[in-house]
CSV table of C-alpha atoms in Angstrom, one decimal:
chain,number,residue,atom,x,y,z
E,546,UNK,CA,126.7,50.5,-10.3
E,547,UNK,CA,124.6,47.9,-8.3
E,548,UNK,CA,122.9,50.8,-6.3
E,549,UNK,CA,120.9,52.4,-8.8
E,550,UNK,CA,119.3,49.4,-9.9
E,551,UNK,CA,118.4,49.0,-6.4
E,552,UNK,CA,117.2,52.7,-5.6
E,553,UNK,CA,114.9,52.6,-9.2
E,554,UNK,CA,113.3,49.5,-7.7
E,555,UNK,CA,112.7,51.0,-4.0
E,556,UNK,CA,111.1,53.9,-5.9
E,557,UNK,CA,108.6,52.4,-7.9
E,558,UNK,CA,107.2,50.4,-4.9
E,559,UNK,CA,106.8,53.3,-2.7
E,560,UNK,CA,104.5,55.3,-5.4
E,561,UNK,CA,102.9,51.8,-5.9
E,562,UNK,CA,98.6,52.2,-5.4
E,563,UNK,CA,98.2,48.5,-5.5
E,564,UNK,CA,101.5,47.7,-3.5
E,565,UNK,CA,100.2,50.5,-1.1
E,566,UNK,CA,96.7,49.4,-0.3
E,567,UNK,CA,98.2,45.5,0.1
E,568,UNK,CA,100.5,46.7,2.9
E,569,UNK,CA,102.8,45.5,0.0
E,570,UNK,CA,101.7,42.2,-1.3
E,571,UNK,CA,100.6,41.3,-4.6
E,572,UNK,CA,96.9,39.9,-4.7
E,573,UNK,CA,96.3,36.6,-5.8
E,574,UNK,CA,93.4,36.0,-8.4
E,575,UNK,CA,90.6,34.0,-7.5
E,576,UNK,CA,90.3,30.8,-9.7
E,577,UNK,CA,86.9,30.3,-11.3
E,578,UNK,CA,85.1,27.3,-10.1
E,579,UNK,CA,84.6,24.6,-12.4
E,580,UNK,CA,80.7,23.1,-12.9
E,581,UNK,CA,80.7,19.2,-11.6
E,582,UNK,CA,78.7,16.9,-13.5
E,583,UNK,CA,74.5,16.4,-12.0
E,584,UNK,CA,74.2,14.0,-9.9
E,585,UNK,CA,71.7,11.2,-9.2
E,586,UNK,CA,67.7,12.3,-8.7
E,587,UNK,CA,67.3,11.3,-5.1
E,588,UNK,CA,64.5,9.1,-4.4
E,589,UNK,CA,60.5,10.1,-4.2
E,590,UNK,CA,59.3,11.6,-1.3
E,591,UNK,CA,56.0,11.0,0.9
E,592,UNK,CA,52.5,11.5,-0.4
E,593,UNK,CA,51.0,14.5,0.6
E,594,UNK,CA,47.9,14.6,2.8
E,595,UNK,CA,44.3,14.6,0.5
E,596,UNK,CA,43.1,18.2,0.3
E,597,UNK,CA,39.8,19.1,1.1
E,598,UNK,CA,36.8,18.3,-1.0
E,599,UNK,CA,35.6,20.8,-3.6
E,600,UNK,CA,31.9,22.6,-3.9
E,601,UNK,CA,29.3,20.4,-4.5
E,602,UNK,CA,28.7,21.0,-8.9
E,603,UNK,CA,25.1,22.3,-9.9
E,604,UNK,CA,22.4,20.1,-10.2
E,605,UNK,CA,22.0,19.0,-14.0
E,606,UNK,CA,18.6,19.4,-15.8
E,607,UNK,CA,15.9,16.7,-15.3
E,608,UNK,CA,16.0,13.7,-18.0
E,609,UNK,CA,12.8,12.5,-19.7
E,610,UNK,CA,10.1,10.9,-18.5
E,611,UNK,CA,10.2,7.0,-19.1
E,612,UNK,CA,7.7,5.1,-21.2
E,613,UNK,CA,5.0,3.9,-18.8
E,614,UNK,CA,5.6,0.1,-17.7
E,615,UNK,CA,3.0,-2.7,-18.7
E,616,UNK,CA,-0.1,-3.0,-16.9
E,617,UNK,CA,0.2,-6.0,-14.1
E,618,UNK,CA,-1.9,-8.8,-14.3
E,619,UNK,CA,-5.1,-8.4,-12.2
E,620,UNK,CA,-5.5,-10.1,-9.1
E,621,UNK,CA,-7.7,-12.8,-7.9
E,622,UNK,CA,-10.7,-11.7,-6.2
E,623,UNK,CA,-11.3,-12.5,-2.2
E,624,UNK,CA,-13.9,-12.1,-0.3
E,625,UNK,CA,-14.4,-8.1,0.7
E,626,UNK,CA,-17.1,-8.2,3.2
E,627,UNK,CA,-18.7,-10.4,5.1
E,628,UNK,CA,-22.3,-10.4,7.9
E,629,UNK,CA,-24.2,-13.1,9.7
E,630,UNK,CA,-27.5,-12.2,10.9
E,631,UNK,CA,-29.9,-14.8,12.9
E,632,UNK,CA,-32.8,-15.6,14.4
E,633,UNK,CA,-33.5,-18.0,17.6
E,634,UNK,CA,-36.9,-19.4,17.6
E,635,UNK,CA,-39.4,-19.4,19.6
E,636,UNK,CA,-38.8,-15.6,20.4
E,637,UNK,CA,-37.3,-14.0,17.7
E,638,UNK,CA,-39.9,-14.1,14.4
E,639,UNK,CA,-43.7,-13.6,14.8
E,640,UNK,CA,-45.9,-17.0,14.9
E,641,UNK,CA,-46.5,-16.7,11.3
E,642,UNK,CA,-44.7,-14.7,8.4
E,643,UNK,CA,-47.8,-13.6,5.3
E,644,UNK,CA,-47.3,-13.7,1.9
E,645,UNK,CA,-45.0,-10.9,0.7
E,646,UNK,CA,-43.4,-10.5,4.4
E,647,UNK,CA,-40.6,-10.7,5.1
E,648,UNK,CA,-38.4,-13.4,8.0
E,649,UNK,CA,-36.9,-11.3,10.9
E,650,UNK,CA,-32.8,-12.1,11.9
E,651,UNK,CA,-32.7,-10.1,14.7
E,652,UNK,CA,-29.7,-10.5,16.1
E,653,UNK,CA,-25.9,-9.8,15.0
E,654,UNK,CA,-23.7,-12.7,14.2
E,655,UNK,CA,-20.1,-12.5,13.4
E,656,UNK,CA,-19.2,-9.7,10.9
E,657,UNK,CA,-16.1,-8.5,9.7
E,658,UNK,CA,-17.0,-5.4,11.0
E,659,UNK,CA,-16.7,-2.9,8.3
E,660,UNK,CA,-20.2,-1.9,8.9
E,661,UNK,CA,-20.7,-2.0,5.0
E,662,UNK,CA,-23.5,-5.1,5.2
E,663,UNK,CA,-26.0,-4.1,8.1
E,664,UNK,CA,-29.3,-3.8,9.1
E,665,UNK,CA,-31.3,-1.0,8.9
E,666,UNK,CA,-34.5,-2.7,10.5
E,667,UNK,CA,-35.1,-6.4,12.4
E,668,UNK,CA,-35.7,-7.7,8.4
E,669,UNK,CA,-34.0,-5.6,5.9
E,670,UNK,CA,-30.3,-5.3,5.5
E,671,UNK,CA,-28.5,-2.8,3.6
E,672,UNK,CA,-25.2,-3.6,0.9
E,673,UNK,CA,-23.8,-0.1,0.8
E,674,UNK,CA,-21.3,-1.0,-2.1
E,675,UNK,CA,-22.3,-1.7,-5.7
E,676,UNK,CA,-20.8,-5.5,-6.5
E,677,UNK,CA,-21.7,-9.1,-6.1
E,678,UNK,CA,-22.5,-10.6,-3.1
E,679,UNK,CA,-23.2,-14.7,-2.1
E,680,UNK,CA,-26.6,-14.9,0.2
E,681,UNK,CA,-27.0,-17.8,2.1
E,682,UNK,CA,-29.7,-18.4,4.3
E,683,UNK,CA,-31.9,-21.2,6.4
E,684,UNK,CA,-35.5,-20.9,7.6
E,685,UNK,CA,-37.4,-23.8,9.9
E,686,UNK,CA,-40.7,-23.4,9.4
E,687,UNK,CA,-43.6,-25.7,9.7
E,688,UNK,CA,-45.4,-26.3,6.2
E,689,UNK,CA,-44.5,-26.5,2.7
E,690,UNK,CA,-43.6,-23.3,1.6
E,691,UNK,CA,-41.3,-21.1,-0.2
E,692,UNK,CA,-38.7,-18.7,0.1
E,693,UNK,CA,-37.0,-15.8,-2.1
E,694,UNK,CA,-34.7,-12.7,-1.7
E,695,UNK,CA,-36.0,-9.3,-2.4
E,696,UNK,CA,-33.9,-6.8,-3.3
E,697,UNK,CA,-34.9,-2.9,-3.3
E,698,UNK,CA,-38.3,-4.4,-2.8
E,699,UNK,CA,-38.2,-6.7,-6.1
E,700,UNK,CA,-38.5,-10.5,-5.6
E,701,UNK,CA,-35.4,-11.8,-7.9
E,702,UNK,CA,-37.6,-15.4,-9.3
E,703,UNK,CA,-33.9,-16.9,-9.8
E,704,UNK,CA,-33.3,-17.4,-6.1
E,705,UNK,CA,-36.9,-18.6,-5.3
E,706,UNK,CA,-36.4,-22.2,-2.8
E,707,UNK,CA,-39.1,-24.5,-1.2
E,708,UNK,CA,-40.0,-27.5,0.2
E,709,UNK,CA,-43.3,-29.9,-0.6
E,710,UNK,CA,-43.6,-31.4,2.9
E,711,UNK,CA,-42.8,-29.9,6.5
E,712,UNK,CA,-40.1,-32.0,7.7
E,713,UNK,CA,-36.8,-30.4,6.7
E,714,UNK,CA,-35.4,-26.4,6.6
E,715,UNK,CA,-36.0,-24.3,3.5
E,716,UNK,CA,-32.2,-23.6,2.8
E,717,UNK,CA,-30.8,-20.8,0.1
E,718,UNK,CA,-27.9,-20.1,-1.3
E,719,UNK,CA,-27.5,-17.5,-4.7
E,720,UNK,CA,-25.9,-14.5,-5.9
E,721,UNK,CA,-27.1,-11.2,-6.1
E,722,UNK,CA,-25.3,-7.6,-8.0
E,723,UNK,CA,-26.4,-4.6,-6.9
E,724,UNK,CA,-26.2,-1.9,-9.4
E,725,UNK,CA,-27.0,1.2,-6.8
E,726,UNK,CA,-25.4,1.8,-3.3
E,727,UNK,CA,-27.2,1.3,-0.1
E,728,UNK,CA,-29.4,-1.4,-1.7
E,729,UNK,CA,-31.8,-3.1,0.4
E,730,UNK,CA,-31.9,-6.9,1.2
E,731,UNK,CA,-34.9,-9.3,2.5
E,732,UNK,CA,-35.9,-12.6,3.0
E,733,UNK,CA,-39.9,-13.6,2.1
E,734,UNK,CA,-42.4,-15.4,2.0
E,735,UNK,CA,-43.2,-15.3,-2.0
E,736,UNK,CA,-45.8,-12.5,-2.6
E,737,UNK,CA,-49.1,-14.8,-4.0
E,738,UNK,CA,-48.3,-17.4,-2.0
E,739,UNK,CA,-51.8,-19.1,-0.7
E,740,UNK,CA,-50.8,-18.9,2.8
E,741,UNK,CA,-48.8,-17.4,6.1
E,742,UNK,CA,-45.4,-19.7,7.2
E,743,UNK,CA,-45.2,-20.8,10.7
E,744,UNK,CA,-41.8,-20.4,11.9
E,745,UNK,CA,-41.2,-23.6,13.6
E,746,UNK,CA,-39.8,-23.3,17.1
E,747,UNK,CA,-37.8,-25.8,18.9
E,748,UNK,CA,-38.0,-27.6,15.9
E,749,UNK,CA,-36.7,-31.6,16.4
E,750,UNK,CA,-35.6,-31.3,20.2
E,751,UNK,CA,-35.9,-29.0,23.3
E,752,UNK,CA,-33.4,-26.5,22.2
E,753,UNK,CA,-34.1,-23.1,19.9
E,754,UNK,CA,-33.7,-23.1,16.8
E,755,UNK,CA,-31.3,-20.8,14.4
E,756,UNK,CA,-32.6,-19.3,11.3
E,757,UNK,CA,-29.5,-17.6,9.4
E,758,UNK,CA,-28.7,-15.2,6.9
E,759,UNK,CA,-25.2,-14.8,6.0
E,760,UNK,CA,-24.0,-11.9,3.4
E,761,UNK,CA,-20.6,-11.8,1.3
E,762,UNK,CA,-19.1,-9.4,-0.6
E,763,UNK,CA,-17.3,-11.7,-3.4
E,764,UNK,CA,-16.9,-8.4,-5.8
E,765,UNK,CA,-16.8,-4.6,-6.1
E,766,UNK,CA,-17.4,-1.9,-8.5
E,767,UNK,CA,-14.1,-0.6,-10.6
E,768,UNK,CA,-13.0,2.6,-9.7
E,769,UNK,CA,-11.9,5.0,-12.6
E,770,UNK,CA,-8.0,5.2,-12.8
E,771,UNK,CA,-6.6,8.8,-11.5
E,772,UNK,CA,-4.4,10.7,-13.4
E,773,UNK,CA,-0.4,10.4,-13.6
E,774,UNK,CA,1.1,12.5,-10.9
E,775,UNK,CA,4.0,14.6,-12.4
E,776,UNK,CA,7.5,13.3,-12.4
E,777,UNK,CA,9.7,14.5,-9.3
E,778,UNK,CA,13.2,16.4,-10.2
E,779,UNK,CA,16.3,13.7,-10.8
E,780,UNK,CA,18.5,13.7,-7.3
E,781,UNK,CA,22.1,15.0,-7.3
């Protein structure tokens, strides 16, 4: 009775598939892994190194011209030109100067160069600007007399100077405008005048003596204002 029991159970074994392929073991199931809780967020990492620099962005449209800024106060006038011309006597001036000639200053004293206020002859001198200039100048001569500038060949009466006796200089000083370029300057002996000066030489001692005539340019003509140059493009 026991042995059939035991043959049944030898039989099913051997026709087993599954007992077969596990040499004769029964497989064990694999358990299915149970999902832990998420842990902590670890800390922040390093910065990153800057990328490079991006394209340069078009150039945006010019803005609008600003309102033009006040006019500045105008400055104070200097002197703009300056010329000494002289004379040493005896030498440099004939023995006597007639009525309606003019003194001779023959020689170059300091100028400031510009060669704007020269001579154009041993007793004319040319101011090549249109302004004001200051005219100073000192004449030893024997007799009474007088002296007065001529400009463009026109006596000016305002700047007439004299002396009744023959003891001291005829000194001048005045200001003349010129209203053309290139006008010319002179120094005379009043046309009408009765008689010829003597230009005194070595007048009061041993030594020559100076007659001057100093020119300054105290003031120019206004130039007209040029036109407003366009505005430039605005900068990136």
């Amino acid at each position: 009775m026991l042995l059939i029991p035991l043959l049944l159970a030898l039989a099913c074994f051997a026709i087993s598939p599954t007992a077969q392929a596990s040499g004769g073991s029964i497989p064990t199931p694999t358990p299915t892994p149970v999902v832990g809780p998420t842990g902590p967020t670890g800390p922040t990492g390093a910065r990153g190194a800057t990328g490079p620099t991006g394209a340069t962005g078009a150039t945006g449209t010019t803005g609008v011209t600003g309102a033009t800024g006040a006019t500045g106060v105008t400055g104070a006038n200097g002197i703009l030109d300056f010329a000494d011309f002289y004379a040493l006597m005896p030498a440099d001036n004939s023995p006597t100067v007639p009525a309606g000639g003019a003194v001779a200053f023959p020689q170059d004293g300091v100028s400031s160069g510009s060669g704007l206020i020269q001579r154009t002859s041993v007793s004319t001198f040319v101011l090549s600007e249109i302004g004001v200039y200051q005219v100073a100048f000192q004449v030893s001569v024997t007799e009474a007399g007088q002296l007065v500038l001529a400009l463009n060949g026109t006596e000016i009466p305002s700047t007439v100077v004299g002396r009744p006796t023959g003891t001291t200089q005829i000194v001048g000083t005045a200001l003349v405008q010129t209203v053309i370029v290139n006008s010319i300057l002179e120094v005379r002996n009043p046309a009408g005048e009765p008689a010829a000066l003597t230009i005194t030489s070595l007048a009061g001692g041993v030594n020559p003596v100076s007659a001057h005539l100093v020119i300054t340019q105290l003031q120019g003509s206004t130039g007209t204002t040029g036109a407003t140059g366009p505005t430039g493009p605005t900068g990136p």
